[in-house]
Amino acid sequence: IGGKTIKGVKVGYETYGTLNADKSNAILVAHFFSGTSHAAGKYDASDKAAGYWDYLIGPGKAVDTNKYFVIASDTLVNLNTGDPKVTTTGPASINPDTGKPYGTAFPLVTIGDFVRVQKALVDSFGVTKLHAVMGASMGGLQTYEWAATYPDMVQRIIPVIAAAEPGPWLQAWLGVWAAPVLVDPNW
């Protein structure tokens, strides 16, 4: 990752539906910048909100979990480190070499690094071809990376509000999104 190795990377994910016998019905959902792997449903009836794509993913919905097996994966450096359900390795994780949070020592990562971690997750299910990879915003950027890096593995991509090439507008927004993290004295 970023030319460095992170020991013992953990990946948080959720699944919906059932993987079929020939493992051909898997759809990977990559989340947006401030999202998580919680793409659909509620953990508990008392939860205020369902997953961010609950209207889209589920039995009888556009991404019908009676037909498809959906894997929703957290990305490295997920912003939601205070959520106990978000377990993916990132800067807030304990560096096994120091016993302290990685913080700024965490390697610089790219969308390509996110996708390589997701590929390992998909491989762990024995899936060799994805029916689709879909995601919004930063998740959409991941769909493009999937298509470019693993074209024989991805049958279709569904990028939502994502450009295939970052222009000045996106680059400026990435700086805005990163700013609060960079000025956090606890980061």
PDB file of C-alpha atoms in Angstrom:
ATOM      1  CA  ILE A   1       0.000   0.000   0.000  1.00  0.00           C
ATOM      2  CA  GLY A   2       1.583   3.239  -1.081  1.00  0.00           C
ATOM      3  CA  GLY A   3       4.768   1.212  -1.607  1.00  0.00           C
ATOM      4  CA  LYS A   4       4.649  -0.009   2.003  1.00  0.00           C
ATOM      5  CA  THR A   5       3.206  -3.054   3.716  1.00  0.00           C
ATOM      6  CA  ILE A   6       0.630  -2.760   6.478  1.00  0.00           C
ATOM      7  CA  LYS A   7       0.687  -5.752   8.803  1.00  0.00           C
ATOM      8  CA  GLY A   8      -2.577  -7.551   9.554  1.00  0.00           C
ATOM      9  CA  VAL A   9      -4.963  -5.365   7.555  1.00  0.00           C
ATOM     10  CA  LYS A  10      -8.552  -5.831   8.728  1.00  0.00           C
ATOM     11  CA  VAL A  11     -11.452  -5.165   6.383  1.00  0.00           C
ATOM     12  CA  GLY A  12     -14.944  -4.368   7.596  1.00  0.00           C
ATOM     13  CA  TYR A  13     -17.748  -5.468   5.309  1.00  0.00           C
ATOM     14  CA  GLU A  14     -21.399  -6.411   5.179  1.00  0.00           C
ATOM     15  CA  THR A  15     -23.138  -8.869   2.889  1.00  0.00           C
ATOM     16  CA  TYR A  16     -26.730  -9.113   1.738  1.00  0.00           C
ATOM     17  CA  GLY A  17     -28.361 -12.007  -0.109  1.00  0.00           C
ATOM     18  CA  THR A  18     -26.837 -15.394  -0.859  1.00  0.00           C
ATOM     19  CA  LEU A  19     -23.888 -16.302  -3.050  1.00  0.00           C
ATOM     20  CA  ASN A  20     -25.082 -18.787  -5.661  1.00  0.00           C
ATOM     21  CA  ALA A  21     -23.394 -22.149  -6.329  1.00  0.00           C
ATOM     22  CA  ASP A  22     -21.275 -20.952  -9.264  1.00  0.00           C
ATOM     23  CA  LYS A  23     -20.478 -17.674  -7.465  1.00  0.00           C
ATOM     24  CA  SER A  24     -21.624 -15.576 -10.429  1.00  0.00           C
ATOM     25  CA  ASN A  25     -24.124 -13.279  -8.699  1.00  0.00           C
ATOM     26  CA  ALA A  26     -21.801 -11.088  -6.601  1.00  0.00           C
ATOM     27  CA  ILE A  27     -22.015  -7.304  -6.679  1.00  0.00           C
ATOM     28  CA  LEU A  28     -19.416  -5.226  -4.847  1.00  0.00           C
ATOM     29  CA  VAL A  29     -20.522  -1.897  -3.365  1.00  0.00           C
ATOM     30  CA  ALA A  30     -17.774   0.657  -2.746  1.00  0.00           C
ATOM     31  CA  HIS A  31     -18.760   3.546  -0.476  1.00  0.00           C
ATOM     32  CA  PHE A  32     -18.401   7.303  -0.815  1.00  0.00           C
ATOM     33  CA  PHE A  33     -15.788   9.321   1.107  1.00  0.00           C
ATOM     34  CA  SER A  34     -17.624   9.610   4.425  1.00  0.00           C
ATOM     35  CA  GLY A  35     -19.620   6.380   4.066  1.00  0.00           C
ATOM     36  CA  THR A  36     -19.104   2.903   5.477  1.00  0.00           C
ATOM     37  CA  SER A  37     -19.897  -0.658   4.531  1.00  0.00           C
ATOM     38  CA  HIS A  38     -23.399  -0.167   5.968  1.00  0.00           C
ATOM     39  CA  ALA A  39     -25.168   0.088   2.613  1.00  0.00           C
ATOM     40  CA  ALA A  40     -28.597  -1.312   3.491  1.00  0.00           C
ATOM     41  CA  GLY A  41     -30.885  -2.301   6.324  1.00  0.00           C
ATOM     42  CA  LYS A  42     -30.757  -1.440  10.012  1.00  0.00           C
ATOM     43  CA  TYR A  43     -28.743  -3.123  12.713  1.00  0.00           C
ATOM     44  CA  ASP A  44     -31.619  -2.623  15.118  1.00  0.00           C
ATOM     45  CA  ALA A  45     -35.251  -1.507  14.732  1.00  0.00           C
ATOM     46  CA  SER A  46     -34.478   1.522  16.892  1.00  0.00           C
ATOM     47  CA  ASP A  47     -31.744   2.804  14.520  1.00  0.00           C
ATOM     48  CA  LYS A  48     -32.556   6.284  13.262  1.00  0.00           C
ATOM     49  CA  ALA A  49     -31.493   5.564   9.689  1.00  0.00           C
ATOM     50  CA  ALA A  50     -30.931   2.581   7.466  1.00  0.00           C
ATOM     51  CA  GLY A  51     -27.845   2.063   5.319  1.00  0.00           C
ATOM     52  CA  TYR A  52     -27.224   4.766   2.722  1.00  0.00           C
ATOM     53  CA  TRP A  53     -28.540   2.732  -0.238  1.00  0.00           C
ATOM     54  CA  ASP A  54     -31.370   0.974   1.602  1.00  0.00           C
ATOM     55  CA  TYR A  55     -33.860   2.162  -1.012  1.00  0.00           C
ATOM     56  CA  LEU A  56     -31.772   0.418  -3.670  1.00  0.00           C
ATOM     57  CA  ILE A  57     -30.488  -2.804  -2.052  1.00  0.00           C
ATOM     58  CA  GLY A  58     -32.788  -5.494  -0.698  1.00  0.00           C
ATOM     59  CA  PRO A  59     -35.417  -8.076  -1.615  1.00  0.00           C
ATOM     60  CA  GLY A  60     -37.406  -6.935  -4.646  1.00  0.00           C
ATOM     61  CA  LYS A  61     -35.415  -3.705  -5.000  1.00  0.00           C
ATOM     62  CA  ALA A  62     -33.230  -2.613  -7.947  1.00  0.00           C
ATOM     63  CA  VAL A  63     -30.304  -4.585  -6.496  1.00  0.00           C
ATOM     64  CA  ASP A  64     -32.481  -7.541  -5.584  1.00  0.00           C
ATOM     65  CA  THR A  65     -30.895  -9.568  -2.796  1.00  0.00           C
ATOM     66  CA  ASN A  66     -33.146 -12.482  -3.724  1.00  0.00           C
ATOM     67  CA  LYS A  67     -31.050 -12.626  -6.904  1.00  0.00           C
ATOM     68  CA  TYR A  68     -27.703 -11.020  -6.052  1.00  0.00           C
ATOM     69  CA  PHE A  69     -25.091 -11.451  -3.336  1.00  0.00           C
ATOM     70  CA  VAL A  70     -23.977  -7.961  -2.332  1.00  0.00           C
ATOM     71  CA  ILE A  71     -20.643  -7.284  -0.654  1.00  0.00           C
ATOM     72  CA  ALA A  72     -20.286  -3.786   0.801  1.00  0.00           C
ATOM     73  CA  SER A  73     -16.733  -3.056   1.908  1.00  0.00           C
ATOM     74  CA  ASP A  74     -15.189  -0.358   4.075  1.00  0.00           C
ATOM     75  CA  THR A  75     -12.141   1.364   2.612  1.00  0.00           C
ATOM     76  CA  LEU A  76      -8.793   1.900   4.233  1.00  0.00           C
ATOM     77  CA  VAL A  77      -8.645   5.142   6.255  1.00  0.00           C
ATOM     78  CA  ASN A  78     -12.386   5.168   6.802  1.00  0.00           C
ATOM     79  CA  LEU A  79     -13.525   8.362   8.523  1.00  0.00           C
ATOM     80  CA  ASN A  80     -15.930   6.597  10.879  1.00  0.00           C
ATOM     81  CA  THR A  81     -13.385   5.288  13.365  1.00  0.00           C
ATOM     82  CA  GLY A  82     -15.705   6.079  16.284  1.00  0.00           C
ATOM     83  CA  ASP A  83     -18.256   3.572  14.984  1.00  0.00           C
ATOM     84  CA  PRO A  84     -17.524   0.163  16.573  1.00  0.00           C
ATOM     85  CA  LYS A  85     -18.909  -1.555  13.461  1.00  0.00           C
ATOM     86  CA  VAL A  86     -16.196   0.053  11.283  1.00  0.00           C
ATOM     87  CA  THR A  87     -13.147  -2.146  11.740  1.00  0.00           C
ATOM     88  CA  THR A  88     -11.018  -1.552   8.666  1.00  0.00           C
ATOM     89  CA  THR A  89      -7.399  -0.680   9.279  1.00  0.00           C
ATOM     90  CA  GLY A  90      -6.562   3.016   9.033  1.00  0.00           C
ATOM     91  CA  PRO A  91      -4.650   5.859  10.753  1.00  0.00           C
ATOM     92  CA  ALA A  92      -6.618   5.391  14.000  1.00  0.00           C
ATOM     93  CA  SER A  93      -5.632   1.691  14.144  1.00  0.00           C
ATOM     94  CA  ILE A  94      -2.843   0.526  16.413  1.00  0.00           C
ATOM     95  CA  ASN A  95       0.473   0.128  14.653  1.00  0.00           C
ATOM     96  CA  PRO A  96       1.753  -3.292  15.808  1.00  0.00           C
ATOM     97  CA  ASP A  97       5.351  -2.020  15.646  1.00  0.00           C
ATOM     98  CA  THR A  98       4.776   0.871  18.075  1.00  0.00           C
ATOM     99  CA  GLY A  99       1.660  -0.059  20.060  1.00  0.00           C
ATOM    100  CA  LYS A 100       0.249   3.404  19.261  1.00  0.00           C
ATOM    101  CA  PRO A 101      -2.165   4.633  16.580  1.00  0.00           C
ATOM    102  CA  TYR A 102      -0.567   4.996  13.149  1.00  0.00           C
ATOM    103  CA  GLY A 103      -1.694   8.624  12.829  1.00  0.00           C
ATOM    104  CA  THR A 104       0.455  10.421  10.280  1.00  0.00           C
ATOM    105  CA  ALA A 105       2.752   7.376  10.007  1.00  0.00           C
ATOM    106  CA  PHE A 106      -0.033   5.554   8.136  1.00  0.00           C
ATOM    107  CA  PRO A 107       1.098   5.077   4.531  1.00  0.00           C
ATOM    108  CA  LEU A 108      -0.274   7.351   1.847  1.00  0.00           C
ATOM    109  CA  VAL A 109      -2.940   5.296   0.091  1.00  0.00           C
ATOM    110  CA  THR A 110      -4.723   5.574  -3.234  1.00  0.00           C
ATOM    111  CA  ILE A 111      -7.983   4.427  -4.766  1.00  0.00           C
ATOM    112  CA  GLY A 112      -5.908   1.610  -6.281  1.00  0.00           C
ATOM    113  CA  ASP A 113      -4.917   0.510  -2.775  1.00  0.00           C
ATOM    114  CA  PHE A 114      -8.599   0.476  -1.740  1.00  0.00           C
ATOM    115  CA  VAL A 115      -9.384  -1.746  -4.716  1.00  0.00           C
ATOM    116  CA  ARG A 116      -6.513  -4.164  -4.012  1.00  0.00           C
ATOM    117  CA  VAL A 117      -7.821  -4.611  -0.461  1.00  0.00           C
ATOM    118  CA  GLN A 118     -11.369  -5.132  -1.815  1.00  0.00           C
ATOM    119  CA  LYS A 119     -10.011  -7.670  -4.324  1.00  0.00           C
ATOM    120  CA  ALA A 120      -8.532  -9.702  -1.466  1.00  0.00           C
ATOM    121  CA  LEU A 121     -11.931  -9.574   0.261  1.00  0.00           C
ATOM    122  CA  VAL A 122     -13.768 -10.681  -2.896  1.00  0.00           C
ATOM    123  CA  ASP A 123     -11.201 -13.457  -3.416  1.00  0.00           C
ATOM    124  CA  SER A 124     -11.873 -14.689   0.133  1.00  0.00           C
ATOM    125  CA  PHE A 125     -15.439 -15.516  -0.971  1.00  0.00           C
ATOM    126  CA  GLY A 126     -14.112 -17.531  -3.921  1.00  0.00           C
ATOM    127  CA  VAL A 127     -15.625 -15.061  -6.400  1.00  0.00           C
ATOM    128  CA  THR A 128     -13.643 -14.879  -9.638  1.00  0.00           C
ATOM    129  CA  LYS A 129     -16.028 -12.679 -11.637  1.00  0.00           C
ATOM    130  CA  LEU A 130     -18.203  -9.890 -10.296  1.00  0.00           C
ATOM    131  CA  HIS A 131     -21.630  -9.296 -11.797  1.00  0.00           C
ATOM    132  CA  ALA A 132     -21.012  -5.595 -11.097  1.00  0.00           C
ATOM    133  CA  VAL A 133     -19.056  -3.102  -9.051  1.00  0.00           C
ATOM    134  CA  MET A 134     -21.022  -0.042  -7.998  1.00  0.00           C
ATOM    135  CA  GLY A 135     -20.457   3.015  -5.902  1.00  0.00           C
ATOM    136  CA  ALA A 136     -21.236   6.686  -5.502  1.00  0.00           C
ATOM    137  CA  SER A 137     -18.713   9.534  -5.508  1.00  0.00           C
ATOM    138  CA  MET A 138     -15.436   8.068  -4.189  1.00  0.00           C
ATOM    139  CA  GLY A 139     -17.096   4.673  -4.547  1.00  0.00           C
ATOM    140  CA  GLY A 140     -17.619   5.510  -8.214  1.00  0.00           C
ATOM    141  CA  LEU A 141     -13.910   6.256  -8.539  1.00  0.00           C
ATOM    142  CA  GLN A 142     -13.290   2.774  -7.147  1.00  0.00           C
ATOM    143  CA  THR A 143     -15.551   1.264  -9.816  1.00  0.00           C
ATOM    144  CA  TYR A 144     -13.395   2.826 -12.532  1.00  0.00           C
ATOM    145  CA  GLU A 145     -10.274   1.486 -10.849  1.00  0.00           C
ATOM    146  CA  TRP A 146     -11.820  -1.994 -10.708  1.00  0.00           C
ATOM    147  CA  ALA A 147     -12.546  -1.866 -14.442  1.00  0.00           C
ATOM    148  CA  ALA A 148      -9.035  -0.640 -15.249  1.00  0.00           C
ATOM    149  CA  THR A 149      -7.143  -2.997 -12.936  1.00  0.00           C
ATOM    150  CA  TYR A 150      -9.274  -6.158 -13.172  1.00  0.00           C
ATOM    151  CA  PRO A 151     -11.135  -5.906 -16.511  1.00  0.00           C
ATOM    152  CA  ASP A 152     -11.575  -9.676 -16.839  1.00  0.00           C
ATOM    153  CA  MET A 153     -13.135  -9.881 -13.386  1.00  0.00           C
ATOM    154  CA  VAL A 154     -15.729  -7.110 -13.707  1.00  0.00           C
ATOM    155  CA  GLN A 155     -18.705  -7.604 -16.020  1.00  0.00           C
ATOM    156  CA  ARG A 156     -20.095  -4.091 -15.530  1.00  0.00           C
ATOM    157  CA  ILE A 157     -19.520  -0.986 -13.466  1.00  0.00           C
ATOM    158  CA  ILE A 158     -22.119   1.366 -12.054  1.00  0.00           C
ATOM    159  CA  PRO A 159     -20.356   4.601 -11.086  1.00  0.00           C
ATOM    160  CA  VAL A 160     -22.684   7.224  -9.614  1.00  0.00           C
ATOM    161  CA  ILE A 161     -21.711  10.920  -9.476  1.00  0.00           C
ATOM    162  CA  ALA A 162     -18.105  10.070 -10.308  1.00  0.00           C
ATOM    163  CA  ALA A 163     -15.901  11.219 -13.161  1.00  0.00           C
ATOM    164  CA  ALA A 164     -13.473   8.784 -14.743  1.00  0.00           C
ATOM    165  CA  GLU A 165     -10.752  11.420 -14.599  1.00  0.00           C
ATOM    166  CA  PRO A 166     -10.389  13.918 -11.761  1.00  0.00           C
ATOM    167  CA  GLY A 167     -10.652  17.506 -12.899  1.00  0.00           C
ATOM    168  CA  PRO A 168      -9.806  20.685 -10.989  1.00  0.00           C
ATOM    169  CA  TRP A 169     -13.207  20.764  -9.273  1.00  0.00           C
ATOM    170  CA  LEU A 170     -12.768  17.277  -7.777  1.00  0.00           C
ATOM    171  CA  GLN A 171      -9.171  17.956  -6.834  1.00  0.00           C
ATOM    172  CA  ALA A 172     -10.238  21.101  -4.988  1.00  0.00           C
ATOM    173  CA  TRP A 173     -12.995  19.212  -3.137  1.00  0.00           C
ATOM    174  CA  LEU A 174     -10.561  16.488  -2.125  1.00  0.00           C
ATOM    175  CA  GLY A 175      -8.459  19.194  -0.465  1.00  0.00           C
ATOM    176  CA  VAL A 176     -11.536  20.545   1.328  1.00  0.00           C
ATOM    177  CA  TRP A 177     -12.459  17.054   2.560  1.00  0.00           C
ATOM    178  CA  ALA A 178      -8.927  16.346   3.771  1.00  0.00           C
ATOM    179  CA  ALA A 179      -8.489  19.685   5.577  1.00  0.00           C
ATOM    180  CA  PRO A 180     -10.384  18.796   8.795  1.00  0.00           C
ATOM    181  CA  VAL A 181      -8.378  15.618   9.171  1.00  0.00           C
ATOM    182  CA  LEU A 182      -5.075  17.371   8.621  1.00  0.00           C
ATOM    183  CA  VAL A 183      -5.760  20.039  11.256  1.00  0.00           C
ATOM    184  CA  ASP A 184      -7.035  17.580  13.884  1.00  0.00           C
ATOM    185  CA  PRO A 185      -4.367  17.562  16.637  1.00  0.00           C
ATOM    186  CA  ASN A 186      -5.337  13.957  17.498  1.00  0.00           C
ATOM    187  CA  TRP A 187      -4.738  12.685  13.968  1.00  0.00           C
TER     188      TRP A 187
END
